[in-house]
């Protein structure tokens, strides 16, 4: 099938061609796996690890007045291991979800990528395979370490992760090349994917809600940076200096107080970053969901209600995270509840899409 | 595809490819070395304190703080380029629903694309000697992105039929 004909088909349906199907389904699977892995890591690794890091640092501080340098180094090597374990899991979780978002967006721009259908299919595979292998490579960094590595600072798992990252950069560049060819082609058709311009109330509510969330996320990030730079925000280094000085002076009660301050500092930093990140992540998710509203087969009123629930939950989830600062567990419950509401509204939209595919099948006489 | 859409989608894809390349370069040549140095500085502070050398302990802690800040800013720039690029592509996809005149649409697209590229660059520049210029770029990029998205949201809101 020539490019023009294939592109016209892709502009009518979001999963008309094999490259679109591969990118859309692969993207959804990546996002789902990223979310699932995030939950598993949070429960079994991230939270227990935070406690272990604090314990190891506290134990190292106890050895300062004893002058036990070797013991201190041992504890900090353990801290390094815990941090690497946590860091690689967080990086894998975040990268896999972002690779999924990019795959979905690449699926949507396929009508404008002026390559032959076979090249587009190969380019889609060239994106999806490294995207799927990147996260396992990042996770393996902690377990493989530097065994048999030819380099001083990086091990084989890092080398593979970097290789897959380079493949992904090249895969996106190929899509950019296709877009450039489309822009340069003479007498090109002015294609516009029909599913993006659905224009229904639900799609509009999600678009507006998603954009406002992102603006809120940016403002929140800017306010955090301003607070850190211009206000008298507590600095990590001041707390660490107090810890070292109190440990050296064997002032146990002051040392305990300094560790309590450090714990509070880390908690505030983590919650603020989590709120900022969740506002932006959920904002992007809400925007992406707005694109599929043309395929959610409910009445306009019902579709709008689910969209409104999703937008409200998307605002309430980060608000709950922030409420953890003054109210602790109450804030967590609010954040968890609205996270659950987000999943419920997503599932409802998925059922609406299943109804749409069912109606399409029925219209085709029930034939596959 | 209209010209503003081309600007947004092409710059979004270019930024994604660039930040992936940056991430690979950073992971190979800087990240692991920086992380090793961060750990060594913090452990060194405690070891110096155990040896009674508090001045050396403070120097190690200040070194730790500087390296930690560098690491955070580099990861911040890499992550934000990717996120902002995704947002540019999404806005490029729905740009036709804004109903802006071609010159205004193109201006808005360039403001958004430029801001998305410059904000993380400003963050990155704050690590080195160009701290002042980096802050100006980061503030300008962030303001441009916020203003552009507010205009985008306003245009969507005033056109209920899309």
XYZ file of C-alpha atoms in Angstrom:
530
model
C 0.000 0.000 0.000
C 1.509 3.410 -0.972
C 2.269 5.910 1.806
C -0.573 8.332 0.941
C -3.224 5.615 1.074
C -1.829 4.131 4.282
C -1.600 7.580 5.882
C -5.244 8.330 5.033
C -6.226 5.077 6.740
C -4.070 5.893 9.768
C -5.715 9.315 10.013
C -9.167 7.708 10.289
C -8.371 5.079 12.941
C -5.688 5.207 15.661
C -4.684 1.560 15.197
C -5.219 1.090 11.481
C -1.670 0.196 10.437
C 0.750 -2.318 11.907
C 3.151 0.441 13.020
C 0.320 2.231 14.853
C -0.863 -0.986 16.473
C 2.643 -1.878 17.571
C 3.334 1.558 19.035
C -0.098 1.960 20.662
C -0.308 -1.521 22.195
C 3.385 -1.527 23.079
C 3.008 1.910 24.648
C 0.047 0.855 26.776
C 1.869 -2.290 27.917
C 4.929 -0.229 28.826
C 2.839 2.214 30.880
C 0.967 -0.580 32.671
C 4.211 -2.456 33.427
C 5.822 0.750 34.686
C 2.920 1.452 37.046
C 2.839 -2.131 38.292
C 6.593 -2.233 38.837
C 6.348 1.101 40.656
C 3.810 -0.340 43.102
C 5.849 -3.511 43.710
C 9.072 -1.534 44.197
C 7.365 0.963 46.508
C 6.058 -1.764 48.813
C 8.989 -4.200 48.855
C 12.067 -2.094 48.160
C 11.677 1.678 48.349
C 10.105 2.091 51.784
C 12.169 -0.635 53.561
C 15.291 0.777 51.899
C 14.653 4.286 53.246
C 14.623 2.883 56.784
C 17.840 0.898 56.156
C 19.634 3.987 54.813
C 18.711 5.971 57.942
C 19.795 3.104 60.223
C 23.167 2.705 58.466
C 23.906 6.435 58.658
C 22.945 6.503 62.337
C 25.193 3.506 63.001
C 28.090 5.246 61.183
C 27.580 8.363 63.332
C 27.821 6.221 66.487
C 31.313 5.104 65.381
C 32.634 8.676 64.971
C 33.527 9.267 68.665
C 35.142 5.798 68.741
C 37.397 6.769 65.815
C 36.407 3.585 63.943
C 37.094 4.740 60.365
C 36.866 1.236 58.910
C 33.450 0.664 60.494
C 32.221 4.009 59.139
C 33.339 3.141 55.613
C 31.589 -0.252 55.877
C 28.314 1.451 56.850
C 28.614 3.982 54.027
C 29.304 1.203 51.522
C 26.025 -0.322 52.698
C 24.323 3.077 52.274
C 25.736 3.266 48.720
C 24.267 -0.164 47.964
C 20.846 0.802 49.327
C 20.880 4.067 47.360
C 21.857 2.271 44.148
C 19.110 -0.294 44.702
C 16.526 2.469 45.206
C 17.867 4.740 42.452
C 17.887 2.088 39.729
C 14.330 0.987 40.613
C 13.025 4.561 40.513
C 14.850 5.203 37.217
C 13.441 1.990 35.678
C 9.886 2.857 36.840
C 10.103 6.388 35.482
C 11.820 5.491 32.182
C 9.414 2.682 31.300
C 6.354 4.926 31.788
C 7.888 7.765 29.773
C 8.872 5.376 26.968
C 5.209 4.265 26.957
C 3.962 7.853 26.686
C 6.341 8.506 23.783
C 5.228 5.279 22.030
C 1.566 6.381 22.239
C 2.430 9.789 20.818
C 4.477 8.207 18.013
C 1.418 6.068 17.176
C -0.645 9.237 16.847
C 1.778 11.037 14.529
C 2.130 8.059 12.141
C -0.080 9.654 9.428
C 2.534 12.401 9.163
C 5.567 10.131 9.037
C 6.343 9.866 5.321
C 8.016 6.460 5.174
C 6.855 3.284 3.429
C 4.569 1.063 5.567
C 7.339 -1.567 5.819
C 9.875 1.046 6.992
C 7.364 2.399 9.495
C 6.781 -1.080 10.866
C 10.534 -1.661 11.211
C 10.973 1.781 12.808
C 8.200 0.955 15.305
C 9.897 -2.326 16.238
C 13.184 -0.457 16.521
C 11.534 1.775 19.140
C 9.504 -0.831 21.063
C 12.219 -3.488 21.511
C 14.842 -1.194 23.127
C 12.083 0.541 25.123
C 11.084 -2.839 26.584
C 14.708 -3.843 27.299
C 15.855 -0.533 28.787
C 14.126 -0.951 32.168
C 15.374 -4.542 32.832
C 18.903 -3.339 32.014
C 18.587 -0.444 34.478
C 17.275 -2.804 37.185
C 20.166 -5.215 36.518
C 22.759 -2.470 37.208
C 22.431 -3.056 40.968
C 22.681 -6.864 40.720
C 25.360 -7.228 38.032
C 27.602 -4.506 39.435
C 30.989 -4.206 37.726
C 31.558 -7.951 37.250
C 33.783 -8.618 34.215
C 33.384 -4.994 33.126
C 36.143 -3.521 30.955
C 35.452 -0.079 32.441
C 36.271 1.400 35.843
C 32.967 3.090 36.646
C 30.283 1.235 34.687
C 29.281 -2.418 34.478
C 27.761 -4.547 31.710
C 24.165 -3.764 32.694
C 24.912 -0.037 32.383
C 26.541 -0.638 29.008
C 23.408 -2.430 27.769
C 21.129 0.268 29.217
C 23.193 2.929 27.436
C 23.093 0.933 24.198
C 19.281 0.652 24.352
C 19.059 4.365 25.189
C 21.143 5.173 22.092
C 18.865 2.915 19.968
C 15.824 4.792 21.315
C 17.359 8.158 20.431
C 18.009 6.847 16.913
C 14.469 5.413 16.657
C 12.950 8.803 17.545
C 15.305 10.469 15.075
C 13.985 8.146 12.322
C 10.432 9.289 13.122
C 11.648 12.899 12.940
C 13.173 12.121 9.549
C 9.799 10.789 8.343
C 8.118 13.938 9.578
C 10.700 16.047 7.758
C 10.060 14.103 4.542
C 6.327 14.723 4.953
C 6.903 18.468 5.441
C 9.167 18.601 2.357
C 6.927 16.499 0.073
C 5.297 18.292 -2.850
C 1.498 18.347 -2.960
C 1.175 16.541 0.351
C -2.283 15.800 1.644
C -3.375 17.898 4.611
C -4.127 14.929 6.805
C -5.553 15.464 10.242
C -6.195 12.465 12.479
C -9.966 12.348 12.969
C -9.701 10.849 16.462
C -7.730 13.827 17.802
C -10.286 16.418 16.766
C -13.213 14.594 18.397
C -14.317 17.897 19.923
C -16.767 16.328 22.391
C -17.307 17.804 25.853
C -15.414 15.015 27.640
C -12.366 15.431 25.417
C -12.424 19.189 25.995
C -12.782 18.809 29.778
C -9.802 16.433 29.828
C -7.696 18.679 27.610
C -8.435 21.753 29.728
C -7.993 19.842 32.981
C -4.705 18.308 31.816
C -3.328 21.647 30.677
C -4.305 23.353 33.944
C -2.698 20.518 35.904
C 0.521 20.970 33.960
C 0.456 24.736 34.500
C -0.116 24.027 38.212
C 2.797 21.583 38.183
C 5.090 24.161 36.599
C 4.016 26.872 39.059
C 4.552 24.478 41.958
C 8.018 23.574 40.658
C 8.867 27.268 40.227
C 7.655 28.046 43.757
C 9.760 25.180 45.159
C 12.868 26.455 43.340
C 12.231 30.027 44.547
C 11.744 28.838 48.146
C 15.013 26.899 47.961
C 16.968 29.759 46.371
C 15.549 32.879 47.995
C 13.882 31.927 51.291
C 15.482 30.657 54.474
C 14.816 27.030 53.578
C 16.718 24.490 55.719
C 19.795 23.264 53.829
C 20.892 19.642 53.844
C 24.526 20.589 54.384
C 23.743 22.519 57.603
C 21.959 19.496 59.057
C 24.802 17.169 57.999
C 27.370 19.505 59.572
C 25.390 19.372 62.817
C 25.251 15.555 62.629
C 29.035 15.286 62.133
C 29.813 17.867 64.841
C 27.443 16.280 67.389
C 28.742 12.806 66.582
C 32.366 13.943 67.031
C 31.472 15.596 70.350
C 29.580 12.453 71.476
C 26.492 14.601 72.199
C 23.931 11.796 71.918
C 20.773 13.826 72.534
C 21.853 16.548 70.063
C 22.824 13.857 67.554
C 19.380 12.275 67.858
C 17.806 15.699 67.316
C 19.982 16.292 64.228
C 18.929 12.909 62.797
C 15.292 13.779 63.490
C 15.810 17.085 61.621
C 17.471 15.196 58.757
C 14.595 12.724 58.575
C 12.110 15.600 58.478
C 14.155 17.376 55.785
C 14.280 14.243 53.597
C 10.555 13.626 54.117
C 9.640 17.187 53.085
C 11.917 17.029 50.054
C 10.534 13.647 48.955
C 6.881 14.720 49.379
C 7.387 18.003 47.523
C 9.146 16.272 44.629
C 6.459 13.542 44.599
C 3.692 16.167 44.447
C 5.416 18.071 41.622
C 6.118 14.872 39.646
C 2.598 13.454 40.142
C 0.911 16.691 39.026
C 2.876 16.585 35.770
C 2.625 12.817 35.203
C -1.119 12.731 35.841
C -1.550 15.877 33.718
C 0.061 14.121 30.756
C -2.048 10.998 31.331
C -5.251 13.102 31.351
C -4.191 14.814 28.106
C -3.441 11.472 26.450
C -6.810 10.034 27.506
C -8.544 13.040 25.896
C -7.448 11.687 22.496
C -9.461 8.468 22.778
C -12.796 10.022 23.803
C -14.162 9.626 20.261
C -13.976 5.850 20.850
C -15.574 5.802 24.317
C -19.091 4.667 23.497
C -21.282 6.147 26.230
C -23.890 8.885 26.072
C -22.324 12.379 26.026
C -23.501 12.941 29.598
C -21.987 9.703 30.963
C -18.729 10.203 29.062
C -18.462 13.722 30.472
C -19.070 12.492 34.036
C -16.236 9.976 33.822
C -13.983 12.662 32.366
C -14.906 15.050 35.190
C -14.215 12.370 37.795
C -10.820 11.751 36.222
C -9.928 15.455 36.173
C -11.084 15.953 39.784
C -9.132 12.883 40.947
C -6.069 14.064 39.044
C -6.134 17.319 41.037
C -6.943 15.598 44.343
C -4.170 12.953 44.149
C -1.233 15.408 44.401
C -3.230 17.492 46.904
C -3.421 14.358 49.088
C 0.348 13.899 48.807
C 0.852 17.477 50.019
C -1.616 16.940 52.871
C 0.711 14.199 54.131
C 3.009 16.992 55.352
C 0.654 18.354 58.038
C -1.762 15.404 58.452
C 0.374 12.295 57.795
C -1.699 9.177 57.155
C -4.887 11.197 56.428
C -3.137 12.738 53.423
C -1.958 9.286 52.306
C -5.524 7.962 52.445
C -6.776 10.904 50.351
C -3.971 10.397 47.798
C -4.603 6.623 47.634
C -8.386 7.070 47.332
C -8.121 9.491 44.420
C -5.404 7.341 42.821
C -7.977 4.532 42.970
C -10.640 6.849 41.470
C -8.251 7.580 38.602
C -7.955 3.843 37.935
C -11.774 3.451 38.143
C -12.352 6.245 35.622
C -9.676 4.783 33.325
C -11.375 1.375 33.525
C -14.756 2.955 32.767
C -13.293 4.569 29.662
C -11.771 1.225 28.684
C -15.249 -0.393 28.934
C -16.604 2.408 26.750
C -13.933 1.618 24.181
C -14.797 -2.084 24.312
C -18.433 -1.149 23.611
C -17.194 0.798 20.595
C -15.243 -2.141 19.205
C -18.267 -4.366 19.875
C -20.504 -1.962 17.941
C -17.986 -1.937 15.078
C -17.986 -5.736 15.000
C -21.792 -5.820 15.027
C -21.900 -3.301 12.176
C -19.588 -5.580 10.213
C -22.072 -8.404 10.643
C -20.176 -10.010 13.483
C -17.398 -11.140 11.190
C -13.858 -10.790 12.519
C -0.333 19.491 9.236
C -0.129 23.238 9.817
C 3.146 25.110 10.378
C 2.664 25.558 14.176
C 1.973 21.825 14.467
C 5.160 21.106 12.547
C 7.124 23.360 14.900
C 5.694 21.731 18.036
C 5.834 18.093 16.929
C 9.231 18.331 15.207
C 10.808 20.215 18.113
C 9.244 17.741 20.550
C 10.734 14.773 18.676
C 14.088 16.547 18.316
C 14.150 17.302 22.058
C 13.319 13.675 22.901
C 16.111 12.388 20.646
C 18.471 14.998 22.115
C 17.659 14.241 25.749
C 17.996 10.491 25.134
C 21.410 11.136 23.601
C 22.292 13.396 26.524
C 21.168 10.690 28.951
C 23.394 8.096 27.277
C 26.394 10.449 27.255
C 25.742 11.427 30.869
C 25.363 7.818 32.052
C 28.629 6.747 30.405
C 30.885 9.700 31.166
C 29.552 11.465 34.247
C 26.766 9.891 36.313
C 28.556 6.915 37.877
C 31.695 8.955 38.509
C 29.628 11.686 40.203
C 27.714 9.167 42.321
C 30.971 7.524 43.449
C 32.374 10.943 44.369
C 29.182 11.881 46.287
C 29.403 8.713 48.391
C 33.143 9.151 48.984
C 32.681 12.776 50.105
C 29.952 11.950 52.617
C 31.814 8.954 54.018
C 35.006 11.051 54.067
C 33.329 13.678 56.247
C 32.487 11.067 58.900
C 35.955 9.475 58.656
C 37.671 12.888 59.083
C 35.422 13.642 62.062
C 36.357 10.266 63.566
C 40.012 11.243 63.154
C 39.344 14.552 64.939
C 39.932 16.682 61.818
C 36.739 18.748 61.779
C 38.027 21.254 59.207
C 38.606 18.440 56.687
C 35.183 16.997 57.584
C 33.503 20.321 56.741
C 35.401 20.527 53.429
C 34.207 16.986 52.581
C 30.616 17.922 53.417
C 30.790 21.029 51.239
C 32.194 18.913 48.429
C 29.311 16.476 48.957
C 26.766 19.301 48.770
C 28.262 20.690 45.549
C 28.367 17.259 43.863
C 24.861 16.389 45.034
C 23.565 19.676 43.621
C 25.353 19.010 40.310
C 23.857 15.510 40.121
C 20.329 16.748 40.895
C 20.522 19.520 38.279
C 21.807 17.138 35.582
C 19.068 14.582 36.238
C 16.535 17.418 36.472
C 17.553 18.772 33.030
C 17.442 15.302 31.414
C 14.011 14.520 32.884
C 12.487 17.917 32.144
C 13.621 17.947 28.496
C 11.817 14.617 28.050
C 8.629 15.677 29.852
C 8.419 19.052 28.099
C 9.016 17.361 24.725
C 6.068 15.015 25.372
C 3.910 18.046 26.202
C 5.020 19.817 22.991
C 3.929 16.822 20.883
C 0.562 16.620 22.658
C -0.013 20.333 22.052
C 1.034 19.916 18.431
C -1.573 17.182 17.988
C -4.447 19.333 19.289
C -3.221 22.676 17.959
C -5.854 22.767 15.215
C -8.548 23.116 17.877
C -7.283 26.497 19.066
C -8.522 28.466 16.061
C -5.634 30.935 16.156
C -4.614 32.980 13.109
C -1.494 31.543 11.383
C 0.950 34.255 12.609
C -0.314 34.069 16.201
C -0.326 30.283 16.109
C 3.234 30.203 14.853
C 4.348 32.707 17.506
C 2.737 30.615 20.259
C 4.354 27.436 18.894
C 7.819 29.015 18.818
C 7.414 30.444 22.336
C 6.483 26.984 23.649
C 9.219 25.157 21.721
C 11.879 27.706 22.687
C 10.845 27.681 26.354
C 10.856 23.872 26.481
C 14.410 23.824 25.115
C 15.760 26.706 27.215
C 14.332 25.923 30.674
C 16.339 22.685 31.244
C 19.368 24.279 29.565
C 19.160 27.077 32.139
C 19.051 24.506 34.947
C 22.111 22.769 33.505
C 24.063 26.023 33.143
C 23.589 26.739 36.861
C 26.150 24.017 37.628
C 29.108 25.804 36.053
C 30.458 29.347 35.986
C 27.388 30.623 34.049
C 25.155 30.416 37.117
C 23.603 33.876 36.620
C 22.850 33.312 32.920
C 21.485 29.875 33.783
C 19.052 31.341 36.308
C 17.841 33.936 33.783
C 17.306 31.226 31.132
C 15.542 28.916 33.582
C 13.188 31.657 34.793
C 12.517 32.892 31.234
C 11.941 29.343 29.953
C 9.657 28.467 32.825
C 7.672 31.735 32.428
C 7.395 31.182 28.662
C 6.100 27.630 29.155
C 3.536 28.691 31.788
C 2.323 31.697 29.751
C 2.158 29.626 26.543
C 0.152 26.877 28.206
C -2.243 29.376 29.773
C -2.854 30.931 26.327
C -3.333 27.401 24.954
C -5.876 26.556 27.674
C -7.701 29.873 27.181
C -7.995 29.312 23.419
C -9.381 25.797 23.993
C -11.842 27.081 26.588
C -13.247 29.854 24.340
C -13.877 27.413 21.455
C -16.329 24.875 22.865
C -16.897 23.152 19.507
C -13.178 22.625 18.897
